[in-house]
CSV table of C-alpha atoms in Angstrom, one decimal:
chain,number,residue,atom,x,y,z
A,26,THR,CA,11.5,-24.5,-10.4
A,27,LEU,CA,14.5,-23.9,-12.7
A,28,PHE,CA,18.0,-25.4,-12.5
A,29,GLU,CA,17.1,-26.7,-8.9
A,30,LYS,CA,18.2,-23.2,-7.6
A,31,LEU,CA,15.7,-20.7,-8.9
A,32,PHE,CA,12.1,-20.7,-7.8
A,33,VAL,CA,9.5,-18.5,-9.6
A,34,ASP,CA,6.0,-17.7,-8.3
A,35,ALA,CA,3.7,-15.6,-10.5
A,36,SER,CA,0.1,-14.6,-10.5
A,37,TYR,CA,-2.4,-12.4,-12.4
A,38,TYR,CA,-5.8,-11.2,-11.6
A,39,TYR,CA,-8.6,-9.4,-13.4
A,40,ASN,CA,-11.7,-8.3,-11.5
A,41,ILE,CA,-15.1,-7.2,-12.9
A,42,TYR,CA,-17.2,-5.3,-10.3
A,43,ASN,CA,-20.9,-4.7,-10.6
A,44,ASP,CA,-22.3,-2.1,-8.1
A,45,PHE,CA,-18.7,-1.1,-7.1
A,46,ILE,CA,-18.8,0.6,-3.7
A,47,GLY,CA,-17.1,4.0,-3.6
A,48,TYR,CA,-17.8,7.4,-2.3
A,49,GLN,CA,-19.4,10.6,-3.4
A,50,ILE,CA,-18.2,14.0,-2.0
A,51,GLY,CA,-20.8,16.7,-1.4
A,52,VAL,CA,-20.8,20.2,0.1
A,53,LYS,CA,-23.6,21.6,2.2
A,54,VAL,CA,-23.9,25.4,1.7
A,55,PRO,CA,-26.3,27.3,3.8
A,56,THR,CA,-28.6,29.5,1.8
A,57,ALA,CA,-31.0,32.4,2.7
A,58,ARG,CA,-33.9,34.0,0.8
A,59,VAL,CA,-33.5,37.6,0.2
A,60,GLU,CA,-36.1,40.0,-1.3
A,61,LEU,CA,-34.3,41.9,-4.1
A,62,PHE,CA,-37.4,43.6,-5.3
A,63,PRO,CA,-40.9,43.8,-3.9
A,64,GLY,CA,-42.6,40.6,-4.6
A,65,PHE,CA,-39.5,38.9,-5.9
A,66,PHE,CA,-37.3,36.5,-4.0
A,67,ASP,CA,-33.8,35.2,-4.8
A,68,THR,CA,-31.5,32.7,-3.0
A,69,ILE,CA,-28.0,33.8,-2.2
A,70,ARG,CA,-25.3,31.5,-0.9
A,71,GLN,CA,-23.3,32.2,2.2
A,72,ILE,CA,-19.6,31.7,2.0
A,73,SER,CA,-19.2,30.8,5.7
A,74,ASN,CA,-20.4,27.6,7.5
A,75,ILE,CA,-19.7,25.3,4.5
A,76,GLN,CA,-19.7,21.6,5.4
A,77,ALA,CA,-18.2,18.9,3.3
A,78,TYR,CA,-19.5,15.3,3.6
A,79,ARG,CA,-18.9,11.9,2.1
A,80,ILE,CA,-21.4,9.1,1.5
A,81,ALA,CA,-21.0,5.6,0.4
A,82,ALA,CA,-22.5,4.9,-3.1
A,83,ASN,CA,-22.5,2.3,-5.7
A,84,SER,CA,-21.3,2.8,-9.3
A,85,ASP,CA,-24.0,2.2,-11.9
A,86,GLN,CA,-21.3,1.1,-14.3
A,87,ILE,CA,-18.9,-1.8,-14.4
A,88,VAL,CA,-15.5,-1.1,-12.8
A,89,ASN,CA,-12.4,-3.3,-13.5
A,90,SER,CA,-9.2,-3.9,-11.7
A,91,GLN,CA,-6.2,-5.9,-12.7
A,92,GLY,CA,-2.7,-6.7,-11.5
A,93,PHE,CA,0.0,-9.2,-11.3
A,94,ALA,CA,2.9,-10.3,-9.1
A,95,ILE,CA,6.0,-12.2,-9.6
A,96,GLY,CA,8.5,-13.5,-7.0
A,97,LEU,CA,11.9,-15.0,-7.4
A,98,ASN,CA,14.1,-16.9,-5.0
A,99,TYR,CA,17.6,-17.9,-6.1
A,100,TYR,CA,19.6,-20.2,-3.8
A,101,PHE,CA,23.1,-19.5,-4.9
A,102,SER,CA,24.7,-21.7,-2.2
A,103,LYS,CA,23.7,-24.1,0.4
A,104,PHE,CA,22.9,-21.5,3.1
A,105,TYR,CA,22.3,-18.3,1.1
A,106,SER,CA,19.6,-16.9,-1.2
A,107,LEU,CA,18.7,-13.8,-3.1
A,108,ASN,CA,15.0,-13.0,-3.3
A,109,GLY,CA,12.8,-10.3,-4.9
A,110,ASN,CA,9.2,-9.6,-5.9
A,111,TYR,CA,7.3,-7.1,-7.8
A,112,SER,CA,3.6,-6.3,-7.9
A,113,TYR,CA,1.4,-4.1,-10.2
A,114,ASN,CA,-2.1,-3.1,-9.3
A,115,ASN,CA,-4.4,-0.8,-11.3
A,116,LEU,CA,-8.1,0.1,-10.9
A,117,VAL,CA,-9.6,0.9,-14.3
A,118,THR,CA,-12.2,3.6,-13.7
A,119,ASN,CA,-13.1,4.7,-17.1
A,120,VAL,CA,-16.6,5.4,-16.1
A,121,ASN,CA,-18.9,8.4,-16.5
A,122,ASP,CA,-20.1,8.7,-12.9
A,123,ASP,CA,-18.2,10.8,-10.4
A,124,ILE,CA,-17.7,8.0,-7.8
A,125,VAL,CA,-14.5,8.2,-5.7
A,126,PRO,CA,-13.2,4.6,-5.7
A,127,ALA,CA,-10.8,4.8,-2.7
A,128,PHE,CA,-8.7,2.1,-4.1
A,129,ASN,CA,-5.7,3.3,-2.0
A,130,THR,CA,-3.2,0.9,-3.4
A,131,PRO,CA,0.2,1.8,-5.0
A,132,ARG,CA,0.4,0.9,-8.6
A,133,ASN,CA,4.0,-0.4,-8.4
A,134,LYS,CA,6.1,-1.8,-5.5
A,135,TYR,CA,9.0,-4.2,-5.2
A,136,ASN,CA,11.2,-5.9,-2.7
A,137,ILE,CA,14.8,-7.2,-3.0
A,138,GLY,CA,16.8,-9.0,-0.3
A,139,ILE,CA,19.4,-11.5,0.7
A,140,SER,CA,19.1,-14.1,3.4
A,141,GLY,CA,21.1,-16.8,5.1
A,142,ARG,CA,19.7,-19.8,6.9
A,143,ASP,CA,21.1,-22.5,9.2
A,144,ILE,CA,24.7,-21.3,8.7
A,145,PRO,CA,26.9,-23.6,11.0
A,146,ILE,CA,28.5,-21.8,13.9
A,147,SER,CA,30.5,-23.6,16.6
A,148,GLY,CA,29.3,-27.1,16.0
A,149,ILE,CA,25.5,-27.5,16.3
A,150,ASN,CA,24.6,-23.8,16.7
A,151,THR,CA,23.4,-22.0,13.7
A,152,LEU,CA,23.1,-18.4,12.4
A,153,GLY,CA,20.6,-16.8,10.2
A,154,PHE,CA,19.9,-13.3,8.8
A,155,ASN,CA,17.8,-11.4,6.4
A,156,VAL,CA,18.1,-8.0,4.8
A,157,ASN,CA,15.3,-6.6,2.7
A,158,TYR,CA,14.8,-3.4,0.7
A,159,LYS,CA,11.3,-2.2,-0.1
A,160,TRP,CA,10.2,0.5,-2.6
A,161,ILE,CA,6.6,1.7,-2.8
A,162,GLU,CA,5.4,4.1,-5.4
A,163,GLY,CA,3.4,7.1,-4.3
A,164,PHE,CA,-0.4,7.1,-4.8
A,165,ILE,CA,-3.4,9.2,-4.1
A,166,PHE,CA,-5.1,8.2,-0.9
A,167,GLU,CA,-8.8,8.9,-1.0
A,168,GLY,CA,-10.4,9.1,2.4
A,169,SER,CA,-12.8,11.7,3.9
A,170,PRO,CA,-12.8,15.1,2.2
A,171,GLN,CA,-10.2,16.5,4.6
A,172,PHE,CA,-8.0,13.3,4.3
A,173,THR,CA,-7.5,12.9,0.6
A,174,GLY,CA,-4.1,13.6,-0.9
A,175,LEU,CA,-0.8,12.2,-2.1
A,176,VAL,CA,1.1,9.6,-0.2
A,177,PRO,CA,4.7,10.1,-1.5
A,178,THR,CA,6.9,7.4,-2.8
A,179,TYR,CA,9.0,5.9,0.0
A,180,ASP,CA,11.5,3.1,0.6
A,181,LEU,CA,12.4,1.0,3.6
A,182,VAL,CA,15.1,-1.3,4.8
A,183,ASP,CA,14.3,-4.2,7.1
A,184,ALA,CA,17.0,-6.4,8.7
A,185,GLN,CA,17.3,-9.2,11.3
A,186,VAL,CA,19.8,-11.7,12.5
A,187,ASN,CA,19.1,-14.8,14.6
A,188,TYR,CA,21.2,-17.3,16.5
A,189,THR,CA,19.9,-20.8,17.4
A,190,LEU,CA,20.9,-22.8,20.5
A,191,PRO,CA,19.2,-26.2,19.9
A,192,LYS,CA,20.3,-27.7,23.3
A,193,GLN,CA,18.4,-24.9,25.0
A,194,ASN,CA,15.5,-24.9,22.5
A,195,LEU,CA,16.2,-21.2,22.1
A,196,THR,CA,16.5,-18.8,19.2
A,197,VAL,CA,17.7,-15.3,19.8
A,198,LYS,CA,16.7,-12.8,17.2
A,199,VAL,CA,17.5,-9.1,16.9
A,200,GLY,CA,16.2,-6.9,14.1
A,201,ALA,CA,14.4,-3.8,13.0
A,202,SER,CA,11.7,-2.7,10.5
A,203,ASN,CA,12.6,0.5,8.8
A,204,LEU,CA,16.1,0.1,10.0
A,205,LEU,CA,17.2,3.5,8.6
A,206,ASN,CA,14.3,5.3,10.3
A,207,ASN,CA,12.9,6.7,7.1
A,208,LEU,CA,9.9,8.6,8.5
A,209,GLN,CA,7.0,8.0,6.1
A,210,PHE,CA,3.2,7.8,6.2
A,211,GLN,CA,1.0,5.2,4.5
A,212,THR,CA,-2.3,7.0,4.8
A,213,TYR,CA,-2.9,10.6,4.0
A,214,GLY,CA,-3.3,12.5,7.3
A,215,GLY,CA,-1.9,9.6,9.3
A,216,PRO,CA,1.2,9.7,11.5
A,217,ARG,CA,4.7,9.3,10.2
A,218,ILE,CA,6.1,5.9,10.9
A,219,GLY,CA,9.7,5.3,11.9
A,220,ARG,CA,11.9,2.5,13.0
A,221,MET,CA,10.6,-0.4,15.1
A,222,ALA,CA,13.4,-2.5,16.7
A,223,TYR,CA,13.0,-5.7,18.5
């Protein structure tokens, strides 16, 4: 806590994985034996009927991950505050085996917002609100062979306003996630997600 107005929360992690669970991608290709010359056989590969598969496997080497996060809340008046946070996540896969880690986590993302709380309105009634902007860096989503690809960078705006009626023990809240209806997907091959209002 700094200056009785700024609150800072920070964390750091470093993980060391033995037998890290990931995936290996394989391809099953039908083959046939063909006699090229009398008494000699050879194996040729057919181009059709190829089937890809994915199996869980353990890395035989040590895999590391690290990251940190920092959050700030600044109360610049009695009822209002600015807030923001940033996080960094990285899987260190400098290993020789060909395991697919499926970490599926953006390396960088942040939020910034402004909020109001318990703002006096007409005597004992109060008003509150929150507006938040999110930015998420694109990343490679590693799923099954047909669902591995880039999840592009995207951003979102969330907002809500609430009005409290203490005599009625009631709070009325209206808001929306992804207010600007920025259609985006968070898993490769998944549906595009739009606005959710409530």
